[in-house]
XYZ file of C-alpha atoms in Angstrom:
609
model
C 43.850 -12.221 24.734
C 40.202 -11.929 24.104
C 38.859 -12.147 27.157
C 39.691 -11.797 30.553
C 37.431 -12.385 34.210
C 38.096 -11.806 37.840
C 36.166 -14.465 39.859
C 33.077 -13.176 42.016
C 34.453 -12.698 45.955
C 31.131 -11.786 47.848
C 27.784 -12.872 47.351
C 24.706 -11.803 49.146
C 21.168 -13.089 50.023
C 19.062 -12.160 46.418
C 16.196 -10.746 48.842
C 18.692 -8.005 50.813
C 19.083 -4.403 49.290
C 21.553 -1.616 49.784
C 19.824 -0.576 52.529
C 21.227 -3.494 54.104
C 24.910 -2.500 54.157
C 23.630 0.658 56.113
C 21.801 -1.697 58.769
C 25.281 -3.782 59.057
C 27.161 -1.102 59.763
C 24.962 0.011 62.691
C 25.060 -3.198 64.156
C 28.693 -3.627 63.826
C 29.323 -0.146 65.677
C 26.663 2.033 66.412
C 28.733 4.715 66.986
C 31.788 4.682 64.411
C 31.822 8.050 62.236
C 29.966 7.257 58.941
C 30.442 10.823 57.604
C 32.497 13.966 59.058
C 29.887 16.810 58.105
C 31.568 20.646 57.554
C 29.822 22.595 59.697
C 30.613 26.237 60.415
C 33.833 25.624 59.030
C 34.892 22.416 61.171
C 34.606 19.116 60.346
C 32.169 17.228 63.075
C 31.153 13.164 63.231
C 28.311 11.671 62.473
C 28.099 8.224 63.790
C 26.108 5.582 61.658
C 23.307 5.356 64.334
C 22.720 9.142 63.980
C 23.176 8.986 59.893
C 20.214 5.916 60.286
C 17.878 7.989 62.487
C 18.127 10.798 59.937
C 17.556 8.817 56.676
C 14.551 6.933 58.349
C 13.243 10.214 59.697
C 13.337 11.750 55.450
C 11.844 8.055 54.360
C 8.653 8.115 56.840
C 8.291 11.520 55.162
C 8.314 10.638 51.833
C 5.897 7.848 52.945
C 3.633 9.769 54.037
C 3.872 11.957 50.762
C 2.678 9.103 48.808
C 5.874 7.732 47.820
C 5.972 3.792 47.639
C 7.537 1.115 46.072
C 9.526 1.800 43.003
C 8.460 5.049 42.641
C 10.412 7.648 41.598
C 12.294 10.596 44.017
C 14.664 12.965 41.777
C 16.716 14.757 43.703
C 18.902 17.765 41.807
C 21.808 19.501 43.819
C 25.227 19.677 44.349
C 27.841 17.386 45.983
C 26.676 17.832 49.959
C 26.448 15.479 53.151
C 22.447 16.230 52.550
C 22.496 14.054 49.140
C 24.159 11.106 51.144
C 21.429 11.507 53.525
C 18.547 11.657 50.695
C 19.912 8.876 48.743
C 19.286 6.189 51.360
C 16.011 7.852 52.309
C 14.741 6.885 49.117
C 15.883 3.408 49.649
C 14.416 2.907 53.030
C 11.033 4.357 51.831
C 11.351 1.531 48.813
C 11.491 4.481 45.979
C 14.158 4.992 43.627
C 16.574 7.744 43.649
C 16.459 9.661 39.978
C 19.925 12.023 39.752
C 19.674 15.445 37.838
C 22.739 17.528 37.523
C 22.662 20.869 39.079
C 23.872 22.385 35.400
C 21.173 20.314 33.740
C 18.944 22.812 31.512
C 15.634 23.003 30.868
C 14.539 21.077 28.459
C 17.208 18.190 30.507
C 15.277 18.678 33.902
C 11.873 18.444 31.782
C 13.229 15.236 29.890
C 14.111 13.787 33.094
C 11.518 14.578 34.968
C 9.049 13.255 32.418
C 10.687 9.860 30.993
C 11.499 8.609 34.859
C 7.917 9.685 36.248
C 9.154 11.169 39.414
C 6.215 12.697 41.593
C 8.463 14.128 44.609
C 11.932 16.107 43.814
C 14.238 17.372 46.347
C 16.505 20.888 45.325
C 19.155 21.944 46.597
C 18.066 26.290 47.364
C 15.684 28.583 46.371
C 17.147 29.456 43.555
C 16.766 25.559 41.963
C 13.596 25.668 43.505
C 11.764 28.548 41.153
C 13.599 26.957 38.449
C 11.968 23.438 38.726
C 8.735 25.376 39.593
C 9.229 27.271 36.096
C 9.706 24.021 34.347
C 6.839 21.785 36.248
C 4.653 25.161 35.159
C 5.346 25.560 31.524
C 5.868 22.214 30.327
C 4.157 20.072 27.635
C 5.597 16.947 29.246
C 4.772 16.977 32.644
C 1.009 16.274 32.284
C 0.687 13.153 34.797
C -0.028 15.059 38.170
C 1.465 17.174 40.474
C 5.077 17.252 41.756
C 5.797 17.467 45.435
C 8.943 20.163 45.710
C 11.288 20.029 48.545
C 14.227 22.303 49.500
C 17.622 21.793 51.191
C 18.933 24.590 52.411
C 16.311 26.392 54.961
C 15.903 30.405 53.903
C 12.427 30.339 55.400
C 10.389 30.402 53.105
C 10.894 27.159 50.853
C 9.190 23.623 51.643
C 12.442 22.436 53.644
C 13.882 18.875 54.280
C 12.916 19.494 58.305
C 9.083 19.908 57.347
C 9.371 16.593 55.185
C 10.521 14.586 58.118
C 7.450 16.269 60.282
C 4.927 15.422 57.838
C 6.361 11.429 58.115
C 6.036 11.825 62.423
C 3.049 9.738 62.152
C 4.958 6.717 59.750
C 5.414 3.478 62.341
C 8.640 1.837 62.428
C 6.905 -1.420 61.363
C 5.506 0.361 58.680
C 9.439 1.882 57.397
C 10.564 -1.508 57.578
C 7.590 -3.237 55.328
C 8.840 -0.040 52.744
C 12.567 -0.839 53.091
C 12.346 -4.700 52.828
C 10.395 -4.667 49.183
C 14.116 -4.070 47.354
C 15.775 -6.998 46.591
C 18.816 -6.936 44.739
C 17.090 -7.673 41.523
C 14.410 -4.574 42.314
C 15.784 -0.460 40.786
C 17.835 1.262 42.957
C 18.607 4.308 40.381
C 17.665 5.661 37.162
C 20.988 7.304 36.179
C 20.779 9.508 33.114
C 23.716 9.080 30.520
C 24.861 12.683 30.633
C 24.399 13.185 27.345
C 27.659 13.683 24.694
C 25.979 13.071 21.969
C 21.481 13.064 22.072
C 18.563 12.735 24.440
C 19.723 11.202 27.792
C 18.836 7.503 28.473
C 17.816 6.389 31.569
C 19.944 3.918 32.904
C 18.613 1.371 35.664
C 21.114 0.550 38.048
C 19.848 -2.292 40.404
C 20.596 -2.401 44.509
C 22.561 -5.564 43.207
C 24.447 -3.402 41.394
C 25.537 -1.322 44.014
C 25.835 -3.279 46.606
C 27.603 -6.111 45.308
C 30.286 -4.113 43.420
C 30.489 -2.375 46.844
C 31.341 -5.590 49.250
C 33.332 -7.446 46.340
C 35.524 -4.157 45.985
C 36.211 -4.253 49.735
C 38.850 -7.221 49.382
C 39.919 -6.754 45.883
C 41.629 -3.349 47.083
C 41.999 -4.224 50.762
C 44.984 -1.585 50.796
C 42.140 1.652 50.407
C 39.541 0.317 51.864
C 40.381 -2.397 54.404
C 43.350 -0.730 56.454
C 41.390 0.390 59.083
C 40.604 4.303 60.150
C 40.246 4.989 56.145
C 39.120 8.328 54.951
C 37.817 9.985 51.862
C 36.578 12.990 50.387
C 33.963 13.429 47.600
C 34.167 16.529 45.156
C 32.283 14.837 42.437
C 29.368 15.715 41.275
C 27.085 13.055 43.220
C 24.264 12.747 40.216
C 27.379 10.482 38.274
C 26.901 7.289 39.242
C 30.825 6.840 39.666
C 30.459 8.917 42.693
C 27.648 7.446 44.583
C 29.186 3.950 43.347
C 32.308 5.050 45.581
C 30.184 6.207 48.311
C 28.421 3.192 48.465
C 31.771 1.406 48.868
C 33.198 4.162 51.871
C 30.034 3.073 53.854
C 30.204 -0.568 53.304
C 33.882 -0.604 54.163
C 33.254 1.730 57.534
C 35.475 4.506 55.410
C 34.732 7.849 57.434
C 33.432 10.275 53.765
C 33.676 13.777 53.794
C 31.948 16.018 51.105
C 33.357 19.016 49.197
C 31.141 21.011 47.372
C 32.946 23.942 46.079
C 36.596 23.752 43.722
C 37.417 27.184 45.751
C 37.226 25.312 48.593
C 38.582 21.886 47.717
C 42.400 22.648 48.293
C 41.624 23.875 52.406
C 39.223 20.730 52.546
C 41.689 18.260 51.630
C 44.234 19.901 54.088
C 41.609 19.837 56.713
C 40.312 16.519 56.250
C 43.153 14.485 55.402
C 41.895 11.599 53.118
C 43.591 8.521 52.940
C 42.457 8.097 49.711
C 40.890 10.627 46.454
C 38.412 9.847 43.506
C 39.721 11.805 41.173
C 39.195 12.746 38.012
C 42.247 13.583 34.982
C 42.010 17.285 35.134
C 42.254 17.759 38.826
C 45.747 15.758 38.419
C 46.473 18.454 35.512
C 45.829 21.538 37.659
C 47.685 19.960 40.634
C 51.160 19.741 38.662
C 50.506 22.336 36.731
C 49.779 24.372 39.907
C 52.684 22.846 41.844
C 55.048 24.116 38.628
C 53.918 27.686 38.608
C 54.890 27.842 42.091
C 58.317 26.143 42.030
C 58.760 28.466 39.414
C 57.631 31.444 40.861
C 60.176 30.701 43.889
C 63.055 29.811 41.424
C 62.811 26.110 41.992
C 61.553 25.799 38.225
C 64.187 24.153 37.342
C 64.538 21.924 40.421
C 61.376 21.063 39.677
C 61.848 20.131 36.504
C 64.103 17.592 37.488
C 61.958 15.944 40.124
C 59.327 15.556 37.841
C 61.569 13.471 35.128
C 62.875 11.653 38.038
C 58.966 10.800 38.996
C 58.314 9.758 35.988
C 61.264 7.523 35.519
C 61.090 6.386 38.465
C 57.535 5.291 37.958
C 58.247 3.354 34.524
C 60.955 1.532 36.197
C 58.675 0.088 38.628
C 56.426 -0.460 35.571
C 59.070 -2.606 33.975
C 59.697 -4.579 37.405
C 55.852 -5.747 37.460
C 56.647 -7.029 33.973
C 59.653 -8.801 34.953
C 62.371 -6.777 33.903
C 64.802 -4.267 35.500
C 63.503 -2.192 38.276
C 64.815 1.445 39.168
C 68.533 1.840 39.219
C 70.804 2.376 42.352
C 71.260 5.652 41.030
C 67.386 6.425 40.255
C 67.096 5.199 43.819
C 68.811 7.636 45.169
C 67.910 11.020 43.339
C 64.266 9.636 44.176
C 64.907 9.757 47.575
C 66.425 13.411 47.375
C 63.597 15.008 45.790
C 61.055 12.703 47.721
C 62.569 15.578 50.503
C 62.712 18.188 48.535
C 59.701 18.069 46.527
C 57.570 15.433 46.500
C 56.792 15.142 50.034
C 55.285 18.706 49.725
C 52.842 17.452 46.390
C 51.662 15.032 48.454
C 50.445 17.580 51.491
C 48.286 19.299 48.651
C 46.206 15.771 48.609
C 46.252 16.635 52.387
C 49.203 14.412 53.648
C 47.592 10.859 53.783
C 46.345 9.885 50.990
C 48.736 7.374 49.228
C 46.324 6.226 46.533
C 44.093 7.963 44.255
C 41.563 6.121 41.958
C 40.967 7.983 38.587
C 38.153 7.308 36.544
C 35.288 9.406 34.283
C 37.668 9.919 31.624
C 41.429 8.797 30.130
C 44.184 9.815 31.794
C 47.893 10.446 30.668
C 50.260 8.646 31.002
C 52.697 11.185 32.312
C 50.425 12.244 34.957
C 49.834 8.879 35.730
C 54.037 8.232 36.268
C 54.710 11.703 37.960
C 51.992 11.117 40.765
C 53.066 6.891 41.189
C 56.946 8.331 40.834
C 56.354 11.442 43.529
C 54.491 8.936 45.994
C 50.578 9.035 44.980
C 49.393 5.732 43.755
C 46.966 6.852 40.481
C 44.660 3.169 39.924
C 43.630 3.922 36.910
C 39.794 2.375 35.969
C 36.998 2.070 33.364
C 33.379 1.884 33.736
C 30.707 3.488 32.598
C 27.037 4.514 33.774
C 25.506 0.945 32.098
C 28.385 -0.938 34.432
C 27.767 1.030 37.469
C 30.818 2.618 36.824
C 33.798 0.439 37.921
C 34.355 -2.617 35.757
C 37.789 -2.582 36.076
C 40.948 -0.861 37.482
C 44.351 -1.187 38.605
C 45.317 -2.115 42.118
C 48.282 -1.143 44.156
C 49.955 -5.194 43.862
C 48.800 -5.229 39.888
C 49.568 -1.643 38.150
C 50.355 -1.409 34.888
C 49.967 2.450 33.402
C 49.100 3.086 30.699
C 46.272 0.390 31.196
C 42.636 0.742 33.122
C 43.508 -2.368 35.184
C 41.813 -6.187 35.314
C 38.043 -6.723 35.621
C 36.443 -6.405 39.274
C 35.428 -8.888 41.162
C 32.185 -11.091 39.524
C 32.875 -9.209 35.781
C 34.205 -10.740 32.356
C 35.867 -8.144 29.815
C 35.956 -9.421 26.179
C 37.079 -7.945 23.020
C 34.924 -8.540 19.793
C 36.415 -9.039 16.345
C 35.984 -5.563 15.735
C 38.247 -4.229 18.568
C 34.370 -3.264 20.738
C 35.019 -3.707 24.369
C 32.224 -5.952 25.624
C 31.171 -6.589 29.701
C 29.435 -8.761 31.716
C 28.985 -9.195 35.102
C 27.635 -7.917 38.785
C 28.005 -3.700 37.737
C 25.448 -4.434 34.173
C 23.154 -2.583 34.737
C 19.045 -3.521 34.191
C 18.295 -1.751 30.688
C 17.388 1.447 29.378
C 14.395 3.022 30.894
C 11.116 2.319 29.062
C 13.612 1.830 25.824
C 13.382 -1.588 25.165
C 14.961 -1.342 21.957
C 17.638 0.753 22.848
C 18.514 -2.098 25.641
C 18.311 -4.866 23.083
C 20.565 -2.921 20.461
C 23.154 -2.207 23.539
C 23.631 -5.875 24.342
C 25.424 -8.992 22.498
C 24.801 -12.964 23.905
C 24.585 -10.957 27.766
C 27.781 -8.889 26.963
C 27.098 -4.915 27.242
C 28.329 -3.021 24.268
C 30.191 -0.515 25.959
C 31.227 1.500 22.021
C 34.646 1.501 23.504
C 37.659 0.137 21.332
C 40.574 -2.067 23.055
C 42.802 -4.450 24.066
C 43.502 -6.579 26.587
C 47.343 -7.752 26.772
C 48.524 -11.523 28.514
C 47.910 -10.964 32.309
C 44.242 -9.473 31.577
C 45.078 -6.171 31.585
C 42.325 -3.360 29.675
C 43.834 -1.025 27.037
C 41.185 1.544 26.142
C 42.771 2.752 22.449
C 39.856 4.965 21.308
C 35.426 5.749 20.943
C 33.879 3.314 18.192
C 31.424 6.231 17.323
C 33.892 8.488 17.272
C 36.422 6.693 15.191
C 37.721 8.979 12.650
C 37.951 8.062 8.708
C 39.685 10.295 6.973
C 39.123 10.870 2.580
C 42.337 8.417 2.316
C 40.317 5.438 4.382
C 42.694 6.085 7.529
C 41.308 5.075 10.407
C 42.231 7.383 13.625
C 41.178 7.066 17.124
C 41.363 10.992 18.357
C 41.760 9.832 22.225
C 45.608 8.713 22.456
C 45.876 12.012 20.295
C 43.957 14.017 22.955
C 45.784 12.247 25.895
C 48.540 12.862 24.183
C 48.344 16.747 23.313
C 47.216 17.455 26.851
C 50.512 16.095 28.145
C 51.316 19.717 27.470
C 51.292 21.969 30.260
C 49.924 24.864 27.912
C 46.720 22.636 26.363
C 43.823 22.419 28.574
C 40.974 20.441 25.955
C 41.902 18.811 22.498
C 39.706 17.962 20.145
C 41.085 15.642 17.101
C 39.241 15.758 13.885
C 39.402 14.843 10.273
C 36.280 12.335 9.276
C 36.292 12.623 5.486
C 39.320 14.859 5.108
C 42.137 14.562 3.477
C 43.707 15.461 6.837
C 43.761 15.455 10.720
C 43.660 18.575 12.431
C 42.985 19.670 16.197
C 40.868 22.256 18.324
C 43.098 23.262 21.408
C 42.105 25.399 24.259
C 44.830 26.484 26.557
C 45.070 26.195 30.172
C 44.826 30.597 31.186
C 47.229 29.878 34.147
C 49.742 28.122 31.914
C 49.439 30.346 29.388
C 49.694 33.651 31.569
C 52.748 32.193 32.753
C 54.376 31.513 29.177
C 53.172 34.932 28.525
C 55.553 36.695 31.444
C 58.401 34.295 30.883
C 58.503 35.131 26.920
C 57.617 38.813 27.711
C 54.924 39.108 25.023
C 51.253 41.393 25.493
C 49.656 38.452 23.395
C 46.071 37.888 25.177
C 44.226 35.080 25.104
C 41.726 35.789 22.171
C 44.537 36.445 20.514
C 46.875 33.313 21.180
C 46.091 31.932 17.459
C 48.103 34.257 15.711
C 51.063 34.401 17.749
C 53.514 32.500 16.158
C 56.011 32.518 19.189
C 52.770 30.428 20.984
C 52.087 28.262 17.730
C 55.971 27.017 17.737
C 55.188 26.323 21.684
C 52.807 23.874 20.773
C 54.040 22.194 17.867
C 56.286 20.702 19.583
C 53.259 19.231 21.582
C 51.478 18.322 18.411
C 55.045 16.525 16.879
C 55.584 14.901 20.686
C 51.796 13.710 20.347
C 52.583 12.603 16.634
C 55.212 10.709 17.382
C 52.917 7.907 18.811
C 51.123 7.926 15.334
C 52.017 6.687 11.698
C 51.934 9.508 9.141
C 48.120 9.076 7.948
C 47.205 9.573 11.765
C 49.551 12.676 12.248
C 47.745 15.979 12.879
C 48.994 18.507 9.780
C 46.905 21.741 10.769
C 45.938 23.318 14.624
C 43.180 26.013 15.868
C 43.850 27.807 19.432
C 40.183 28.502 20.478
C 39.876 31.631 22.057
C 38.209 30.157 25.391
C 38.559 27.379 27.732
C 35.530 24.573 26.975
C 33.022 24.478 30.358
C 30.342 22.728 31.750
C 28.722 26.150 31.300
C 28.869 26.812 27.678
C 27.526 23.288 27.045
C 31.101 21.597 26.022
C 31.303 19.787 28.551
C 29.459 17.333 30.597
C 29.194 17.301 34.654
C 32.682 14.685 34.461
C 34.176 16.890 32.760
C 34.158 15.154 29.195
C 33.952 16.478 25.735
C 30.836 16.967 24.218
C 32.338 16.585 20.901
C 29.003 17.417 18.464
C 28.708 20.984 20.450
C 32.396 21.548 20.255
C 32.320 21.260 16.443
C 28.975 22.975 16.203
C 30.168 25.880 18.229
C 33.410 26.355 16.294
C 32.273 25.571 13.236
C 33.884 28.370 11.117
C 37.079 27.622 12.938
C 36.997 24.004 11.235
C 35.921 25.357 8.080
C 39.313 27.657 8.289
C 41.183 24.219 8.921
C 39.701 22.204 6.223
C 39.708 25.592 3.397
C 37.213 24.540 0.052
C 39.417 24.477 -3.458
């Protein structure tokens, strides 16, 4: 198939806005808990009436700050009730909300800050705060004005949100609502910044058509997350991806109560507190959960116990795969030691999600199969999905009745997937976003006859399911004129409980080789069990550890011909991090820095005659 589409459910008036959605809400219960906010510990309600008064208090301050229609309000902080709070703000005041990463640098924030033209920007401490003031100070960009500064968190001393709403005391109500009412869906909700793999971030403009339509059509296309009534979720993703603040457009158009959790210390005791019904989630939080769940069976002597379940899950979960396709379906046997370890195990994974969730939706980046299988097989739905910032994130994903792993699901509501002769995944449809910010030719080189050119390879198979098989730019072409797409590879290697990050290479080599980093739990772990001193920066030369992961490298070449097979690994010394550079705010490869920073590793792979 070529090309598959998923008619459009919802339409809405072309002169409403996001905004809107918020406004329906309050009229269709006043009261209902929007958000829980953690205060002091303990999670407390706040009803969409109160969430309303609070946004329109922030937007008659930015009003009377100058801010008008379609201008620019970034706001740089980390996931936090406040940012839900700020976003519509901006959209009642007419503006448009620019997203910086907390772990932006400088020269990011200064790139940002100049190409988008943002005169107000909200932080989220003091500590963010003398940073932007360094930048605004210093740079050679920022030469159009002053920029109004604005703090979150109150330490007394820093311009705080409070003080913004005073200074807007004087803004009318009649005077909000001429502000809020410019938007139409056509008008720029967002400039979302591509977080940069590979060169200087583009701005990306995602429309209030964009949002809210892929929020009301998602609504009844998975009416089993987000249309059972008394639905809950909670947000750990960084809020400046526009995957996130897709997904928290949907939770308030569908009346689901959202949470926030800003902290990965604290993200375990959140879930358990807060009891989601259903997670966002991206691949490597489904790593560390099994692999975290192992190392304590394990620990208790259930390893092997364990190790059982877990092949049960995952058999379990490609017989129901095979049922959806019309053949078999789990076994009376497979039936049965499902059920057992659904009481001795699984029931127990599924109380570190909290207890309630039954679904998860993964996105940001490809997840493995086996994951995929041990969470559907151990009772956790994982809906695979595939967007990216141009398509407002999700363009398409798998639902509860129509799962197929191993796939990123059929095309939402209102969107048309097609493949191109050259394997390019093309989309169309309500997510596309506007264009590139004040890039015109970088918008006209990313489309094709209205189809975006997403530089993703894949298929789609009979029923309209998406197979994402690899990166066009980062197709590899090795000196024999083998073509290799590193991703299954990746996926593949990471399957490993010991590999944290792969990294596939090879382009003009006579060979493919791989980067791994390993996972420091895992690995201390293997360590004990083996009884070897080996440390980390050392894990390269032990050849006990190299035979370990061979067999990961043969398991991930046996999905390969021969020309695609990796011959030659590197254990990197270090994990990659959002810190050192490697990897972005989703937690993807930045493959260019990777091979930059470990350079002379590569050149020890690839040895000159």
């Amino acid at each position: 198939m070529k090309e598959a589409s998923t008619p459009l459910i919802v339409e809405l008036p072309a002169e409403s806005n996001i905004t809107d959605l918020l406004l329906e809400r309050v009229r269709a219960d006043p009261q209902a808990a929007l958000y829980e906010r953690k205060i002091a510990g303990q999670w407390e309600p706040v009803s969409a009436q109160n969430f309303l008064e609070q946004a329109s208090s922030l937007a008659k301050g930015l009003i009377a700050s100058g801010i008008s229609s379609g201008d620019a309000v970034a706001v740089m902080s980390g996931t936090r009730y406040e940012w839900s709070v700020l976003d519509f703000a901006i959209w009642l005041a007419g503006a448009v909300t620019v997203p910086i990463y907390e772990t932006s640098s400088r020269s990011q924030i200064e790139w940002i800050l100049a190409d988008s033209g943002a005169r107000l920007v909200v932080v989220e401490d003091a500590g963010k705060l003398e940073q932007l003031r360094g930048v605004i100070s210093t740079s050679a960009l920022l030469g159009q004005g002053p920029i109004s500064l604005w703090c979150i968190e109150d330490d007394g001393d820093s311009p705080h949100l409070s003080a913004l709403a005073a200074v807007g005391s004087g803004v009318s109500e009649a005077e909000l609502e001429a502000a809020r009412s410019t938007a139409t869906l056509a008008s720029v909700a967002s400039v979302v910044y591509t977080s940069g793999t590979t060169g200087r971030p583009k701005g990306c403009e995602i429309t209030h058509g964009n949002f809210a339509l892929v929020a009301k059509n998602a609504i009844p296309f998975l009416p089993e997350l987000l249309a059972t009534g008394n639905t809950r979720a909670l947000m750990f993703l960084p809020l400046a991806h526009v995957l996130a603040r897709a997904v928290q457009v949907i939770c308030l158009a569908s009346g689901t109560t959202l949470g926030h959790s800003g902290s990965v210390k604290e993200l375990l005791a959140d879930l358990g507190d807060f009891r989601p019904t259903f997670l966002l989630v991206v691949p490597r939080i489904y790593e560390k959960v099994q692999e975290a769940a192992q190392l304590k069976a394990e620990e208790s002597g259930r390893g092997r116990i364990f190790a059982w379940a877990s092949s049960t899950a995952v058999r379990y979960s490609q017989a129901l795969d095979a049922r959806s396709r019309g053949l078999a379906g789990p076994s009376p046997l497979l039936r049965t030691r499902h059920w057992v370890f659904d009481k001795l195990v699984y029931a127990k994974l599924r109380q570190t999600f909290g207890g309630q969730a039954r679904y998860t939706v993964s996105g940001a980046s490809a997840l493995g199969e086996q994951q995929a299988h041990f969470f559907r097989g151990a009772g956790i739905a994982v809906l695979e999905g595939y967007g990216l910032t141009e398509s407002t994130a999700p363009c398409t994903v798998n639902t509860p009745e129509h799962t197929r792993v191993g796939t990123v699901g059929i095309p939402l509501p209102g969107t048309t997937i097609r493949i191109a002769d050259d394997g390019e995944v093309l989309v169309k449809g309500i997510g596309v976003f506007k264009g590139y910010h004040a890039n015109q030719a970088a918008t006209s080189e990313a489309f094709v006859e209205d189809f975006f050119r997403t530089g993703d390879l894949g298929s789609l198979d009979s029923d309209g399911f998406l197979t994402i098989t690899g990166r066009k730019k980062e197709l590899i072409v090795t000196a024999g004129g083998k073509n290799v797409s590193p991703g299954p590879l990746e996926a593949a290697l990471r399957n490993s409980p010991l590999i944290s990050q792969a990294v596939v290479l090879g382009e003009g080599k006579a060979f493919v080789s791989a980067l791994l980093t390993l996972d420091v739990a895992a690995f201390e772990r293997w360590r004990v069990q083996h009884g070897l001193s080996v440390e980390l920066r050392q894990a390269d030369s032990s050849a006990p550890l190299r035979a370990e992961l061979q067999l990961a490298v043969d398991a991930a070449n046996s999905t390969v011909s021969r020309a695609e097979s990796i011959r030659a690994f590197a254990v990197l010394p270090e994990d990659f991090s959002v810190e050192s550079g490697q990897l972005t705010p989703s937690l993807k490869v930045k493959r260019a820095t990777v091979l930059s920073d470990y350079q002379s590793v590569v050149d020890r792979l690839y040895p000159k005659p």
